[in-house]
XYZ file of C-alpha atoms in Angstrom:
365
model
C 140.025 68.086 28.462
C 136.799 66.836 26.903
C 135.726 63.354 28.028
C 132.888 61.678 26.131
C 131.517 58.606 27.921
C 130.556 55.921 25.404
C 128.468 52.930 26.508
C 128.135 49.714 24.519
C 124.842 50.974 23.108
C 126.436 54.303 22.202
C 129.258 52.502 20.418
C 126.724 50.684 18.247
C 125.213 54.069 17.309
C 128.411 55.880 16.330
C 127.963 57.186 12.774
C 129.710 59.387 10.214
C 128.094 62.466 8.688
C 127.443 61.911 4.992
C 128.833 65.267 3.844
C 130.000 68.681 5.091
C 127.618 70.606 7.315
C 127.060 74.007 5.698
C 126.257 75.804 8.956
C 129.223 74.418 10.882
C 131.552 75.318 8.009
C 130.094 78.835 7.843
C 130.472 79.578 11.550
C 133.888 77.949 11.924
C 135.180 79.723 8.818
C 134.387 83.033 10.523
C 136.904 82.082 13.210
C 139.486 81.220 10.585
C 138.908 84.568 8.862
C 140.084 86.384 12.002
C 143.040 84.098 12.554
C 146.457 84.640 10.932
C 147.675 81.114 11.601
C 147.620 78.191 9.157
C 148.373 80.524 6.244
C 149.347 77.613 3.991
C 145.837 76.198 4.267
C 143.723 79.328 4.690
C 145.897 82.253 3.512
C 144.670 82.334 -0.100
C 141.081 81.865 1.055
C 141.352 84.817 3.475
C 142.895 87.045 0.821
C 140.125 86.284 -1.662
C 137.245 86.365 0.828
C 137.821 89.615 2.727
C 137.247 91.976 -0.242
C 133.912 90.257 -0.981
C 132.493 90.975 2.470
C 130.304 93.960 3.241
C 128.453 94.520 6.504
C 127.840 90.862 7.354
C 130.737 90.565 9.768
C 129.507 93.194 12.218
C 126.489 91.172 13.357
C 128.353 87.865 13.165
C 131.192 89.230 15.316
C 128.687 90.025 18.064
C 127.374 86.449 18.008
C 130.647 84.609 17.372
C 133.331 86.145 19.619
C 137.012 85.600 18.800
C 137.269 83.191 21.718
C 134.997 81.039 23.843
C 131.333 80.252 23.568
C 129.039 80.859 20.605
C 125.323 79.939 20.660
C 124.247 76.409 19.755
C 121.298 77.689 17.692
C 123.706 78.973 15.015
C 124.424 75.358 14.000
C 121.041 73.570 14.196
C 121.147 69.918 15.175
C 119.192 67.098 13.578
C 118.806 63.347 13.947
C 120.543 60.942 11.598
C 123.743 61.297 9.584
C 122.566 63.720 6.887
C 123.635 67.302 7.719
C 121.472 70.300 6.950
C 121.918 71.971 3.597
C 122.484 75.701 4.001
C 118.882 76.584 3.115
C 117.452 73.916 5.418
C 119.747 75.127 8.175
C 118.484 78.682 7.732
C 114.891 77.495 8.053
C 115.774 75.560 11.203
C 117.441 78.679 12.615
C 114.357 80.749 11.740
C 112.243 78.287 13.764
C 114.387 78.625 16.911
C 112.016 79.154 19.885
C 112.285 82.639 21.438
C 113.038 81.195 24.861
C 116.038 79.336 23.445
C 117.314 82.492 21.718
C 116.997 84.362 25.004
C 118.775 81.679 27.038
C 121.695 81.138 24.672
C 122.263 84.819 23.915
C 122.204 85.442 27.653
C 125.279 83.228 27.958
C 127.192 85.623 25.704
C 126.760 88.293 28.380
C 127.627 86.020 31.301
C 130.586 87.156 33.426
C 133.728 85.189 32.695
C 132.065 83.714 29.624
C 135.045 82.379 27.630
C 136.342 79.927 30.217
C 133.562 79.441 32.763
C 130.787 77.797 30.761
C 132.327 74.404 30.156
C 130.450 74.289 26.869
C 131.483 74.526 23.271
C 134.384 76.814 22.566
C 136.237 77.851 19.499
C 139.686 79.294 19.231
C 143.095 78.527 19.277
C 146.688 77.958 19.775
C 147.533 74.608 21.300
C 144.115 73.641 22.635
C 142.479 75.119 19.573
C 138.989 75.918 20.852
C 139.333 78.299 23.726
C 141.905 81.017 24.011
C 143.106 82.571 20.808
C 146.133 84.725 20.231
C 147.257 87.138 17.556
C 145.452 88.229 14.422
C 142.070 88.837 16.061
C 140.295 91.953 14.839
C 138.112 93.996 17.149
C 134.614 92.587 17.443
C 132.398 94.270 14.921
C 135.250 95.467 12.711
C 135.632 94.539 9.091
C 138.168 91.699 8.836
C 141.441 93.135 7.682
C 140.943 96.820 8.475
C 141.550 96.633 12.236
C 139.070 99.436 12.958
C 136.516 98.928 15.753
C 132.896 99.885 15.243
C 130.128 100.242 17.849
C 129.025 96.851 19.193
C 125.807 95.334 17.901
C 122.987 95.179 20.439
C 121.396 91.753 20.616
C 118.421 92.634 22.832
C 115.843 92.500 20.036
C 117.190 89.193 18.737
C 117.219 87.841 22.286
C 113.492 88.631 22.518
C 112.816 86.439 19.476
C 111.546 89.226 17.237
C 111.070 88.347 13.576
C 112.914 91.316 12.075
C 116.298 90.907 13.875
C 116.199 87.150 13.241
C 115.665 87.935 9.560
C 118.681 90.285 9.629
C 120.797 87.518 11.124
C 119.738 85.082 8.403
C 120.487 87.700 5.732
C 123.948 88.281 7.235
C 124.662 84.554 7.355
C 123.533 84.136 3.741
C 125.756 86.984 2.593
C 128.741 85.694 4.499
C 128.218 82.101 3.306
C 127.924 83.288 -0.296
C 131.210 85.212 -0.024
C 133.302 82.929 2.179
C 132.096 79.349 1.822
C 130.031 78.774 -1.312
C 132.849 79.504 -3.844
C 135.012 76.854 -2.169
C 132.392 74.173 -1.572
C 133.929 71.685 -4.010
C 137.258 71.895 -2.145
C 135.495 71.527 1.198
C 133.508 68.531 0.012
C 136.607 66.846 -1.426
C 138.406 67.159 1.921
C 135.454 65.729 3.833
C 135.100 62.871 1.348
C 138.796 62.038 1.748
C 138.379 61.980 5.529
C 135.259 59.804 5.227
C 137.231 57.348 3.096
C 139.842 57.008 5.859
C 137.191 56.595 8.577
C 135.217 54.156 6.442
C 138.303 52.022 5.916
C 138.905 51.976 9.688
C 135.276 50.987 10.330
C 135.517 48.098 7.862
C 138.835 46.950 9.318
C 137.907 46.992 12.995
C 134.381 48.260 13.627
C 133.410 51.276 15.711
C 136.396 50.819 18.043
C 138.823 51.180 15.146
C 136.810 54.101 13.757
C 137.153 56.061 17.005
C 140.819 55.114 17.289
C 141.449 56.466 13.770
C 140.320 60.018 14.576
C 142.934 62.824 14.458
C 145.672 62.827 17.100
C 144.026 65.426 19.343
C 141.257 62.855 19.947
C 142.087 59.634 21.838
C 139.918 56.545 22.213
C 140.493 54.961 25.616
C 137.469 52.728 25.911
C 134.931 53.482 27.209
C 135.941 57.172 27.089
C 136.732 59.301 24.044
C 139.129 62.037 25.177
C 140.002 65.211 23.292
C 142.122 68.300 23.806
C 139.780 71.055 24.984
C 140.192 74.456 26.667
C 138.061 73.494 29.694
C 137.221 70.299 31.547
C 133.979 68.849 30.233
C 132.219 65.517 30.786
C 129.672 64.469 28.158
C 127.508 61.390 28.769
C 125.857 60.098 25.593
C 123.206 58.108 27.454
C 122.524 55.618 24.679
C 122.028 58.289 21.989
C 125.202 57.457 20.085
C 127.548 60.004 18.534
C 127.619 61.724 15.152
C 131.136 62.327 13.831
C 131.205 65.458 11.679
C 134.489 66.191 9.881
C 134.995 69.886 9.182
C 137.260 71.746 6.774
C 137.356 74.968 8.821
C 137.614 73.355 12.256
C 141.166 73.783 13.541
C 143.332 72.061 16.154
C 140.636 70.628 18.435
C 137.007 69.479 18.174
C 133.753 71.217 19.065
C 130.621 69.893 20.773
C 127.323 71.542 21.669
C 127.168 73.249 25.038
C 123.644 71.945 25.652
C 124.003 68.239 26.555
C 120.353 67.616 25.613
C 121.014 68.271 21.916
C 121.918 65.457 19.525
C 125.531 64.533 20.425
C 127.850 65.721 17.654
C 131.644 65.780 17.610
C 132.918 68.241 15.003
C 136.594 67.569 14.325
C 139.212 68.979 11.922
C 140.102 67.133 8.740
C 143.769 66.605 7.951
C 145.065 69.182 5.485
C 147.881 68.477 3.064
C 151.049 70.568 3.091
C 150.174 72.055 -0.315
C 147.967 75.176 -0.521
C 144.428 73.830 -0.390
C 142.770 76.362 -2.666
C 145.548 76.571 -5.250
C 144.191 75.731 -8.697
C 146.465 73.779 -11.027
C 147.533 76.012 -13.908
C 149.087 75.140 -17.251
C 152.289 73.261 -16.718
C 154.220 70.052 -17.249
C 151.527 67.973 -15.556
C 149.241 68.443 -18.566
C 151.558 66.431 -20.758
C 152.232 63.887 -18.047
C 148.517 63.252 -17.634
C 148.176 61.897 -21.158
C 148.436 58.176 -21.660
C 146.477 54.984 -21.073
C 148.333 53.945 -17.935
C 147.593 57.129 -15.996
C 143.978 57.072 -17.129
C 143.747 53.512 -15.802
C 145.286 54.605 -12.498
C 142.777 57.454 -12.138
C 139.873 55.077 -12.749
C 141.364 52.520 -10.353
C 141.385 55.021 -7.513
C 137.580 55.192 -7.739
C 136.078 55.526 -4.261
C 139.464 55.244 -2.572
C 142.363 52.834 -2.219
C 145.823 52.454 -0.748
C 148.928 52.542 -2.948
C 149.213 48.741 -2.776
C 145.586 48.321 -3.809
C 146.084 50.847 -6.592
C 149.041 48.884 -7.937
C 146.982 45.676 -8.004
C 143.932 47.322 -9.601
C 145.937 49.096 -12.293
C 148.346 46.223 -12.919
C 151.473 48.281 -12.267
C 154.348 48.082 -9.802
C 154.102 49.663 -6.357
C 156.686 52.304 -7.309
C 154.810 53.112 -10.524
C 151.479 53.399 -8.689
C 153.050 55.794 -6.180
C 154.537 57.925 -8.971
C 151.271 58.106 -10.923
C 149.338 59.029 -7.770
C 151.862 61.802 -7.078
C 151.384 63.313 -10.552
C 147.591 63.095 -10.266
C 147.773 64.773 -6.847
C 149.888 67.611 -8.262
C 147.281 68.062 -10.977
C 144.501 68.477 -8.405
C 142.768 65.222 -9.373
C 143.574 63.156 -6.278
C 143.756 63.710 -2.517
C 146.083 61.590 -0.382
C 145.706 61.098 3.383
C 147.664 58.870 5.745
C 145.809 55.864 7.170
C 147.901 54.043 9.764
C 151.095 52.846 8.115
C 149.721 53.358 4.589
C 148.179 56.193 2.589
C 144.704 56.396 1.079
C 144.047 58.042 -2.288
C 140.639 59.500 -3.219
C 139.354 61.523 -6.162
C 138.771 65.267 -5.951
C 135.642 66.735 -7.611
C 137.868 67.653 -10.568
C 139.157 64.089 -10.847
C 135.658 62.669 -10.672
C 134.417 65.154 -13.259
C 137.236 64.170 -15.618
C 136.219 60.514 -15.385
C 132.611 61.462 -16.095
C 133.608 63.320 -19.244
C 133.374 66.774 -17.669
C 129.977 66.354 -15.979
C 130.087 68.208 -12.636
C 129.513 66.473 -9.341
C 126.125 67.337 -7.823
C 126.696 69.406 -4.682
C 124.203 69.910 -1.877
């Protein structure tokens, strides 16, 4: 179990990340690529992504094992609530001090590494971020072919040499371009929907309610935030506060940095709907159902997010009508719906927002 000790000062410094973190999504997606579970959410993405990959996965597999620890430097930390863009993250990675590279890569070779470090882990059945089962390809193999290749030696990278660090950045860029970048609008929409739920909780009851609203694998028992975790870990914030970073590719349980001196960040999984996440709406009956002044009014009323009751009041329709319109808009890929306590919260997807803006795309970072 992970236990995060939150003082009164820490509670006043709890904050939400403003958008997805490109580096966290890139690294965590690599775990999902080697995992056969959650096919409803990730199956289509895996099928489309694997053929686009070349040699990037060999180096990444050496740095991001199927289970257990992966180095903190792969997801650079920063102060504040604004995550790194991918390019800024790559520059931060390039500036990693050689001694830090050496120390963190040394942990990959430590005996008993997966369960003895008490640091950040990723994996999962049940606990989610430790031991993984089934569907894991041999380290260094191309995802999907099941064939092992010779392991990548990390000695030169561990010494902080410029050339191997450049190769790592090139591999990360290639993987991000193939696996994450084409789906960024979907990722951002999911994070925005989660932020709407957390923002509503913060407005309703402050930081206490915000922490209590986190997914079920995370439990706020003041003054300790507990979470399912593959090892026992105590994290003392020491007045630094906590950054909450929702993640599309995080699964089952959260992740924190192994190094307690880094900016405290809790990366947690967003809630995915039962429908295939990456399925694009095709021509169908919803096109005709979308037409009409009432549904246009409902779409505009959803705006930055609202419950079904609020939607009914804003649009001037009955509760049953508001629920029906929201359902049609959700089927059309224009609205996301997440549960918030005893109610549900509707938010616009990038497609829905673009439709309201007359087709102008949403600016993505």
